Short mmCIF file of C-alpha atoms and ligand atoms in Angstrom, two decimals:
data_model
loop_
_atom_site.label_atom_id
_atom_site.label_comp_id
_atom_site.label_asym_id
_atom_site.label_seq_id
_atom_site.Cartn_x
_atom_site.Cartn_y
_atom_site.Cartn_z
CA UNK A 10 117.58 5.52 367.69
CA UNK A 11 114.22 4.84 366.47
CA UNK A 12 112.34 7.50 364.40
CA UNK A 13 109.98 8.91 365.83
CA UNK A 14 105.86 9.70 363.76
CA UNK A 15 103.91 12.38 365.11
CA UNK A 16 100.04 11.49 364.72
CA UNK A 17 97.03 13.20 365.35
CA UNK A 18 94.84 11.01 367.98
CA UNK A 19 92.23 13.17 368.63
CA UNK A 20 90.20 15.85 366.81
CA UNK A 21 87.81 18.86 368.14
CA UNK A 22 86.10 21.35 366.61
CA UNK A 23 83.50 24.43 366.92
CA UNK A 24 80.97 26.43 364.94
CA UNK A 25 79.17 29.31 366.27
CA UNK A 26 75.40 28.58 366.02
CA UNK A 27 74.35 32.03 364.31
CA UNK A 28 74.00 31.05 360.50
CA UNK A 29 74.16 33.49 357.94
CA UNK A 30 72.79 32.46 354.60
CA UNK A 31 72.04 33.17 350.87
CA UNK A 32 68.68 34.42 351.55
CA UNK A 33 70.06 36.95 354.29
CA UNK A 34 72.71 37.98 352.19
CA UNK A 35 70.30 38.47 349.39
CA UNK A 36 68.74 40.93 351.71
CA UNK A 37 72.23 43.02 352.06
CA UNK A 38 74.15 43.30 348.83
CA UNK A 39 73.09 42.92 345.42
CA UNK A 40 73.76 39.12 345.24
CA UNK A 41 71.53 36.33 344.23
CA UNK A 42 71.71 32.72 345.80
CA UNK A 43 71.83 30.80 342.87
CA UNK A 44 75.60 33.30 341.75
CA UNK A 45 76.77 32.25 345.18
CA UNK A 46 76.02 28.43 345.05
CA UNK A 47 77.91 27.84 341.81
CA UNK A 48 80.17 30.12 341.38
CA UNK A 49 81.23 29.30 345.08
CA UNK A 50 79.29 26.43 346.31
CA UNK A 51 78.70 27.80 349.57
CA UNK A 52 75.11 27.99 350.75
CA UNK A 53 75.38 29.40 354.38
CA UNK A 54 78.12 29.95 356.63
CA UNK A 55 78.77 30.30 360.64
CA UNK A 56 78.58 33.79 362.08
CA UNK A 57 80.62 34.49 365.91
CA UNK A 58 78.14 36.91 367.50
CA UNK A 59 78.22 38.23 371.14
CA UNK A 60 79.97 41.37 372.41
CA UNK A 61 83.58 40.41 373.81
CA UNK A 62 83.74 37.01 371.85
CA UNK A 63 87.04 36.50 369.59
CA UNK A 64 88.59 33.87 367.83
CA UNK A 65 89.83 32.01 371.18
CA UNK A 66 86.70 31.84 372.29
CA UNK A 67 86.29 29.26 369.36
CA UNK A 68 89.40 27.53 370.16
CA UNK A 69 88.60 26.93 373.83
CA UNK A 70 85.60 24.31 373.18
CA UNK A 71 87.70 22.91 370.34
CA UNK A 72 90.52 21.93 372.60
CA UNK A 73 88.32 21.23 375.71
CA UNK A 74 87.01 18.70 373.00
CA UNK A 75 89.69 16.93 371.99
CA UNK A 76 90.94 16.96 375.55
CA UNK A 77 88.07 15.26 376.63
CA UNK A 78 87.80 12.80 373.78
CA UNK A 79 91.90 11.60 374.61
CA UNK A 80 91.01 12.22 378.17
CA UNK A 81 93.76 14.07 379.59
CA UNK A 82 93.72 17.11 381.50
CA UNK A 83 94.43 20.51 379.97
CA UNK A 84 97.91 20.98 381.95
CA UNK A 85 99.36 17.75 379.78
CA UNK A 86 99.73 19.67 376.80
CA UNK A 87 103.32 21.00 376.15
CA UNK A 88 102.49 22.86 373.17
CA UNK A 89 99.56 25.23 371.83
CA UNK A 90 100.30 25.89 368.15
CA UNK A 91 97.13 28.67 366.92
CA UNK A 92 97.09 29.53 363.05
CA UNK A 93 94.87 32.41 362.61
CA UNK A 94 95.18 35.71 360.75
CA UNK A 95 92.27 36.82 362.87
CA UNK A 96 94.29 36.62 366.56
CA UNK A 97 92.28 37.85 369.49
CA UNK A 98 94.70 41.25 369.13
CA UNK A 99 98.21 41.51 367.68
CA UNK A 100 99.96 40.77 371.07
CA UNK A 101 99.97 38.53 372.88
CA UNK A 102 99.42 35.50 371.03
CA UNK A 103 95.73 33.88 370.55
CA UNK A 104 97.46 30.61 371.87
CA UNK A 105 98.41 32.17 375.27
CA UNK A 106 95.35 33.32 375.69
CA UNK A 107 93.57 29.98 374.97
CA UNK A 108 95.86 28.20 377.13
CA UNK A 109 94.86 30.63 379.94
CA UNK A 110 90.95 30.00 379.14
CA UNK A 111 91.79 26.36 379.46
CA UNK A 112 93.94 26.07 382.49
CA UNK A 113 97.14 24.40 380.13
CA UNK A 114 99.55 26.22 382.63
CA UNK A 115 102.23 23.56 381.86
CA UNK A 116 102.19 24.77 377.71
CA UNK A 117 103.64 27.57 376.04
CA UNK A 118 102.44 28.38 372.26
CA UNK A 119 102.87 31.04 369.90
CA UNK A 120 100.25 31.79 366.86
CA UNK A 121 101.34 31.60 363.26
CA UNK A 122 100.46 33.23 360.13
CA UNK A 123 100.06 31.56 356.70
CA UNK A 124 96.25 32.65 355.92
CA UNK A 125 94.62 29.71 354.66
CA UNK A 126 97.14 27.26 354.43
CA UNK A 127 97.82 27.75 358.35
CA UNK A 128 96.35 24.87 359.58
CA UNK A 129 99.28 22.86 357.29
CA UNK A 130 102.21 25.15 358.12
CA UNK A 131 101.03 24.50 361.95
CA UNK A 132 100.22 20.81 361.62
CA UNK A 133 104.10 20.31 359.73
CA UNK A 134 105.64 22.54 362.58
CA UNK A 135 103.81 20.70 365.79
CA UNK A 136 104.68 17.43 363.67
CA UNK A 137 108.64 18.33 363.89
CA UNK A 138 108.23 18.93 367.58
CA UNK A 139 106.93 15.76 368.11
CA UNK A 140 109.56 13.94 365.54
CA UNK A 141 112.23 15.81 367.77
CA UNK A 142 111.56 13.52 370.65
CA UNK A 143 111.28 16.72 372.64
CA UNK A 144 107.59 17.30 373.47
CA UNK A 145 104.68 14.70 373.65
CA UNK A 146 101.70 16.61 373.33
CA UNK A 147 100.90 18.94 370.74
CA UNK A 148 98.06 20.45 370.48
CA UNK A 149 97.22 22.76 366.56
CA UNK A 150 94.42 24.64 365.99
CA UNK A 151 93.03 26.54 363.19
CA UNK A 152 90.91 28.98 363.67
CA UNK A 153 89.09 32.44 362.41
CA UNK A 154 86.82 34.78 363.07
CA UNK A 155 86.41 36.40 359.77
CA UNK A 156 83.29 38.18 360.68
CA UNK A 157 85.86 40.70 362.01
CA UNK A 158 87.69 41.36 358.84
CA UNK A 159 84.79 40.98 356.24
CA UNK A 160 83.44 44.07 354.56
CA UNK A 161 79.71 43.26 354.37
CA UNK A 162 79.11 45.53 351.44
CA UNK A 163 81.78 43.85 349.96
CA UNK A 164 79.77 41.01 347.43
CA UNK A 165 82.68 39.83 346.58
CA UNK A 166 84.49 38.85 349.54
CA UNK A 167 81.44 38.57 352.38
CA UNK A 168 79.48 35.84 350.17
CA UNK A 169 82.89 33.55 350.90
CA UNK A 170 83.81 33.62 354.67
CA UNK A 171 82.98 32.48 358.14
CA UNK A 172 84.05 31.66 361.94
CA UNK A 173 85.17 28.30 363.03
CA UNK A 174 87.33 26.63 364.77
CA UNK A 175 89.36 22.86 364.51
CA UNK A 176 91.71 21.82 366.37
CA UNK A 177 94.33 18.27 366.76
CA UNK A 178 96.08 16.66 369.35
CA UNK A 179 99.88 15.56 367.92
CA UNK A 180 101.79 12.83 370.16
CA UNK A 181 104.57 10.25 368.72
CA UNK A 182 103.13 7.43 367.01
CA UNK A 183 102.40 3.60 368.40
CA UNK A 184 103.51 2.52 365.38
CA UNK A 185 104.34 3.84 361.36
CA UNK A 186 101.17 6.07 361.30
CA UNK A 187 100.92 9.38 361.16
CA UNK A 188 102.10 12.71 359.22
CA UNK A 189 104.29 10.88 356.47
CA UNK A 190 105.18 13.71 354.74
CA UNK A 191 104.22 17.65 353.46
CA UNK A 192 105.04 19.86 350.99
CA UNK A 193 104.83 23.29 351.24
CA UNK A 194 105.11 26.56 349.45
CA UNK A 195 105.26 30.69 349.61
CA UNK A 196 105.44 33.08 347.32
CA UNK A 197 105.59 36.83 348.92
CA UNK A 198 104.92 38.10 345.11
CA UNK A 199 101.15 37.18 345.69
CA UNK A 200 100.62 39.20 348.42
CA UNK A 201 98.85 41.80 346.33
CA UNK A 202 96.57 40.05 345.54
CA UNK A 203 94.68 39.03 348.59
CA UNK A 204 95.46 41.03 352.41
CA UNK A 205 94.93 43.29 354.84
CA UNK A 206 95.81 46.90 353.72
CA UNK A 207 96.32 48.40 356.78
CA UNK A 208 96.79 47.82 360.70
CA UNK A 209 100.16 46.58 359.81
CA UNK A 210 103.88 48.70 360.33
CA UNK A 211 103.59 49.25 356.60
CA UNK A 212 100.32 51.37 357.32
CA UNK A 213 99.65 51.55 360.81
CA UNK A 214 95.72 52.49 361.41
CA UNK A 215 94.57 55.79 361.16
CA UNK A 216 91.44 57.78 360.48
CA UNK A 217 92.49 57.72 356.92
CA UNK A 218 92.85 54.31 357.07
CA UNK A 219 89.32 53.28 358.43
CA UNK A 220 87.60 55.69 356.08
CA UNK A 221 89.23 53.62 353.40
CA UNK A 222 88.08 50.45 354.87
CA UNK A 223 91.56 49.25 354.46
CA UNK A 224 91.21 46.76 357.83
CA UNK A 225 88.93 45.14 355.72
CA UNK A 226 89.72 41.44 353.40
CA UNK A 227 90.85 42.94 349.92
CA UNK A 228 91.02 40.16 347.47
CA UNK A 229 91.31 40.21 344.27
CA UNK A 230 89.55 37.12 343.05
CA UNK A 231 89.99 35.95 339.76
CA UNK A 232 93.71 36.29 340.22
CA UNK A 233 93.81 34.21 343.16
CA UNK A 234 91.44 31.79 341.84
CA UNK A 235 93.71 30.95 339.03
CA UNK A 236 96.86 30.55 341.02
CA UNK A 237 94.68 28.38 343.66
CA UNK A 238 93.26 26.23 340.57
CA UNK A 239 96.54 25.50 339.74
CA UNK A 240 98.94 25.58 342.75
CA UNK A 241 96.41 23.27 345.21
CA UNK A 242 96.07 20.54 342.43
CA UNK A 243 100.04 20.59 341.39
CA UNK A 244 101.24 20.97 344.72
CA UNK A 245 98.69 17.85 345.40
CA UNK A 246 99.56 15.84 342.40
CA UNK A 247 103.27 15.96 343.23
CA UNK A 248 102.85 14.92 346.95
CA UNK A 249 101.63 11.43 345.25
CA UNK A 250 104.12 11.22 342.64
CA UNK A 251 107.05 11.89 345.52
CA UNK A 252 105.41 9.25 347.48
CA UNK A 253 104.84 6.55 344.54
CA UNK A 254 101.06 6.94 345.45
CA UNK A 255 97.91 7.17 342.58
CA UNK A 256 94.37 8.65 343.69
CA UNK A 257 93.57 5.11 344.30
CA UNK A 258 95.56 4.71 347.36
CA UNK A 259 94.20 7.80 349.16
CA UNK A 260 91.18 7.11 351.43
CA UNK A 261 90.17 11.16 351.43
CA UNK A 262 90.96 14.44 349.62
CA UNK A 263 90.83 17.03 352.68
CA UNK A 264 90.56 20.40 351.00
CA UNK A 265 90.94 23.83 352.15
CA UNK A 266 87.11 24.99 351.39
CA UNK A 267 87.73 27.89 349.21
CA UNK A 268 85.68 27.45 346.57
CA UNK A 269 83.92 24.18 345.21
CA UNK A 270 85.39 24.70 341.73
CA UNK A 271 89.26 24.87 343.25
CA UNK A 272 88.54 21.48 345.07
CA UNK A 273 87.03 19.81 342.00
CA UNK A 274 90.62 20.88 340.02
CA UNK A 275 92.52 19.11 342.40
CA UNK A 276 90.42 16.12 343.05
CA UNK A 277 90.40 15.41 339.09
CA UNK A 278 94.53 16.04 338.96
CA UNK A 279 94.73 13.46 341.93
CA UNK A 280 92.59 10.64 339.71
CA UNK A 281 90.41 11.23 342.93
CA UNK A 282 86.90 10.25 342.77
CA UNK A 283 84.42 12.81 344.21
CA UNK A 284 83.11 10.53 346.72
CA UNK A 285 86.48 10.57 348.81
CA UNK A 286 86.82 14.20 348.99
CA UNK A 287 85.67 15.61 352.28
CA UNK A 288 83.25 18.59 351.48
CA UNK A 289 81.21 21.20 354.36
CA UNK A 290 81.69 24.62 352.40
CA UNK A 291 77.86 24.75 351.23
CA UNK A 292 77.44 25.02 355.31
CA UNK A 293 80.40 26.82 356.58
CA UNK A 294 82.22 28.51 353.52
CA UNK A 295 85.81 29.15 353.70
CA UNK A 296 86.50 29.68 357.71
CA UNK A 297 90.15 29.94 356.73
CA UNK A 298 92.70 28.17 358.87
CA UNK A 299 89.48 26.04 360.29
CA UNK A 300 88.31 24.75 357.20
CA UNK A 301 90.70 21.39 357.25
CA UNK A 302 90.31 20.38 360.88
CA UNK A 303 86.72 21.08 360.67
CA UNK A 304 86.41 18.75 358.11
CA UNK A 305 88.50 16.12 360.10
CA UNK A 306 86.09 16.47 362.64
CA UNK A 307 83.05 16.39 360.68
CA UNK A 308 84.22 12.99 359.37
CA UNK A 309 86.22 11.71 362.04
CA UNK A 310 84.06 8.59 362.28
CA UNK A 311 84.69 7.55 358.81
CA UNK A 312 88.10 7.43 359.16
CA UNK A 313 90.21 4.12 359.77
CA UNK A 314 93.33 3.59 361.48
CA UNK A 315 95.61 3.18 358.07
CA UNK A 316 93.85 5.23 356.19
CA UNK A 317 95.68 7.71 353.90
CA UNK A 318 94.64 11.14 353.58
CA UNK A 319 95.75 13.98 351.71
CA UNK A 320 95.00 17.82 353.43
CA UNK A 321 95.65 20.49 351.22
CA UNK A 322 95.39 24.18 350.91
CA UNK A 323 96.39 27.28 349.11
CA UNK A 324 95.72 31.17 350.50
CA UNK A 325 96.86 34.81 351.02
CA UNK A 326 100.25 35.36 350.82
CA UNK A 327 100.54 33.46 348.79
CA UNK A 328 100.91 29.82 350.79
CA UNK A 329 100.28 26.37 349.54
CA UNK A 330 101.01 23.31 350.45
CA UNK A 331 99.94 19.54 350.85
CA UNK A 332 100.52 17.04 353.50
CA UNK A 333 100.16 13.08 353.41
CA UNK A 334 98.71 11.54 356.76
CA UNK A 335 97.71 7.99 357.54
CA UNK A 336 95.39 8.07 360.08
CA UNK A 337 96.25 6.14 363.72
CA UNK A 338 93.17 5.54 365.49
CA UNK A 339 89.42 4.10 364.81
CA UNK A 340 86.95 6.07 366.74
CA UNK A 341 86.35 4.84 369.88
CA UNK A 342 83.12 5.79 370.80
CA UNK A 343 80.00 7.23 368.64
CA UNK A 344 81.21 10.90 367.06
CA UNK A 345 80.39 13.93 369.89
CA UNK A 346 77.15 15.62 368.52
CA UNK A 347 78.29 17.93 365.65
CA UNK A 348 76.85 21.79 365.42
CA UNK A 349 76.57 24.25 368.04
CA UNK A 350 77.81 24.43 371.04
O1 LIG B 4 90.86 30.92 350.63
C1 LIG B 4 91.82 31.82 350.20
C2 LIG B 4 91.99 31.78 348.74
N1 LIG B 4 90.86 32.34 348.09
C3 LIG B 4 90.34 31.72 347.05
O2 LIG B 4 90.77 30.65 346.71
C4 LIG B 4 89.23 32.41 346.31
C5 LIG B 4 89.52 32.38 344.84
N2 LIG B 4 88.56 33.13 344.04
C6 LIG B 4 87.28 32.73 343.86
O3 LIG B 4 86.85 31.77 344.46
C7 LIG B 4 86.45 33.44 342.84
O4 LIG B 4 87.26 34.30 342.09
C8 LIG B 4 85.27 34.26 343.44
C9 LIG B 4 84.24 33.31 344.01
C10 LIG B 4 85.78 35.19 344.52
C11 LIG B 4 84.60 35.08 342.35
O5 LIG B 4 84.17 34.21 341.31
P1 LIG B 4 84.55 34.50 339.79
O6 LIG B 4 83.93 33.44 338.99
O7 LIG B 4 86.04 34.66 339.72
O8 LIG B 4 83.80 35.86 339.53
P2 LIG B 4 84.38 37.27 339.07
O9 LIG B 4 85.07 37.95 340.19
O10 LIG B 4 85.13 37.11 337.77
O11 LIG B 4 83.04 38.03 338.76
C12 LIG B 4 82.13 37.63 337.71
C13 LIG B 4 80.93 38.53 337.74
C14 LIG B 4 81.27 40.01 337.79
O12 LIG B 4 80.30 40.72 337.02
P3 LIG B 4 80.62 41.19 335.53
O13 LIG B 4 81.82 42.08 335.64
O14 LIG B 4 80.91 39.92 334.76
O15 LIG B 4 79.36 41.88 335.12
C15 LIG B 4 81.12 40.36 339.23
O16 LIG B 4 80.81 41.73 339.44
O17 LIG B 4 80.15 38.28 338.91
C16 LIG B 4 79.93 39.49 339.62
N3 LIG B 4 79.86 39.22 341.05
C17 LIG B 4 78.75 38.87 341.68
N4 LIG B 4 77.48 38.71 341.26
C18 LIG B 4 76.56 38.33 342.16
C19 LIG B 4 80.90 39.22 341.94
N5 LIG B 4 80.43 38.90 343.16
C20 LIG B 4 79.12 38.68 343.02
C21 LIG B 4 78.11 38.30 343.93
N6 LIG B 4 76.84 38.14 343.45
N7 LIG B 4 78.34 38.09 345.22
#
């Protein structure tokens, strides 16, 4: 039997239109924009607001998107795959919900949980659906509101994060494109160092709890800057080596947007020049599970059928990983309008 490639063959995306930036920020803790922009390299970042809006609300014009752009109808997708550590509420998944919003009555989905290295974990597990012969369409989506979660007298956690959503469409391949290969990584001994302290079984919410602002990011971020630094570019750099592949063979670097400095690290371990590395956190900052689809749909135009591309990531938990993909399709038409929706 022939193998079968899962590809991604269409990409959608969303950002909220509300931007919060520097200057505002300036306004709210005692932070300066000139700190944030190189220590972080963010410069503003995408804010959900509205009462009753939550992370699927994000995902729904994402998917209606890439729905559109493949042109099929909602109720062909089999599978809704949502990584978010920001669901909707604990139960039931984000992913039923969205496939409610959307009408994909034929799919089931669950969400999954990897912090910022979601969107790989998700995009390696529709991938094996697909390679299974037993579903056609896949549909993953990153996405987070983490506006929710943020402590916004917090300088050193609220100056980093955002809402957005990205999402792909995974079906077998026409031909030898598509997800070629991933590595990926935990390590539950990291867990200190960047979570949610309570809400969980561990320390269910209470009065106590909330007075503590433990439902609130805690991260503790030199620590997981230096394991980032170095597990992103490793992690990276052996993806190529496993593959017989140098920095010149790869068409784009597609970087969970963490921190500028992080993505730098692993460009210059992956002989990667900085003009091939796909870069949006100086207007979105890190939107967490979004961060690499958003990017793919920022520069889906640019990218050729052939192309290789490496997306990597590294996040709470800790999680890390890096995934090979050579793109399947040219754009057909002229990119949708980026921004708001
Ligand atoms: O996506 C999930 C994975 N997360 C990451 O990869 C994030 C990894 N960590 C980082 O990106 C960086 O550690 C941060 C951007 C969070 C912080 O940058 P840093 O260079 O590690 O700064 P630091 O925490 O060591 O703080 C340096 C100084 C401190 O002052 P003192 O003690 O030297 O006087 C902080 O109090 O900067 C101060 N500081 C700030 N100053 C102005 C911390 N936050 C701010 C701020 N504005 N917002």
């Amino acid at each position: 039997m022939q193998k079968i490639t899962a590809a991604i063959t269409a990409v959608g995306g969303y950002v909220p239109e509300y931007k919060l930036t520097n200057a505002i920020l300036e306004t709210m803790i005692d932070t300066n924009d000139e700190w944030i922009r190189t220590r972080t390299g963010v410069e503003e970042r995408r804010i959900l607001k509205g009462e009753g809006l939550a992370t699927s609300d994000m995902c729904v014009p994402a998917v209606l998107e890439l729905c559109k752009k493949r042109g099929i109808a909602s109720e062909e997708i089999d599978c809704m795959i949502v990584a978010t550590v920001t669901p909707d509420m604990f139960f039931p998944a984000t992913a039923n919900i969205v496939c409610d919003k959307i009408g994909a009555v034929n799919a089931w989905g669950f969400d999954l949980s990897a912090a910022c290295s979601g969107f790989l974990f998700a995009l390696t597990t529709g991938a094996t659906m697909i390679e299974s012969g037993r579903y056609k369409k896949v549909v993953v989506v990153g996405a987070d509101k983490m506006s929710a979660i943020v402590d916004y007298t917090d300088r050193t956690t609220c100056i980093l994060f955002g809402d957005a959503a990205g999402a792909v469409l995974l079906e077998p391949s026409a031909d030898e494109n598509g997800i070629q290969d991933s590595l990926l990584k935990t390590d539950g001994s990291g867990r200190q160092f960047l979570y949610m302290k309570a809400g969980g079984s561990l320390n269910p919410a209470s009065h106590e709890t909330v007075d503590a602002k433990e439902h609130y990011i805690y991260q503790a971020g030199p620590q997981v800057f230096k394991a980032a630094v170095k597990g992103m570019a490793d992690i990276s750099y052996d993806l190529l080596q496993r593959n017989n592949l140098t920095g010149d063979d790869i068409a784009w670097l597609v970087p969970h947007q963490a921190n500028k400095r992080i993505i730098d690290a692993t460009a210059n371990r992956m002989g990667l020049s900085h003009d091939k590395v796909m870069l949006n956190i100086q207007r979105y900052g890190n939107t967490t599970a979004a961060t690499i689809p958003l990017c793919l749909w920022e520069w889906e135009n640019q990218l050729h059928k052939g192309d290789k591309i490496v997306l990597a990531a590294f996040g709470g938990g800790f999680t890390w990983g890096a995934t090979l993909v050579s793109w399947a399709y040219d754009t057909p038409t002229a990119p949708a309008e980026k921004g708001t929706e």
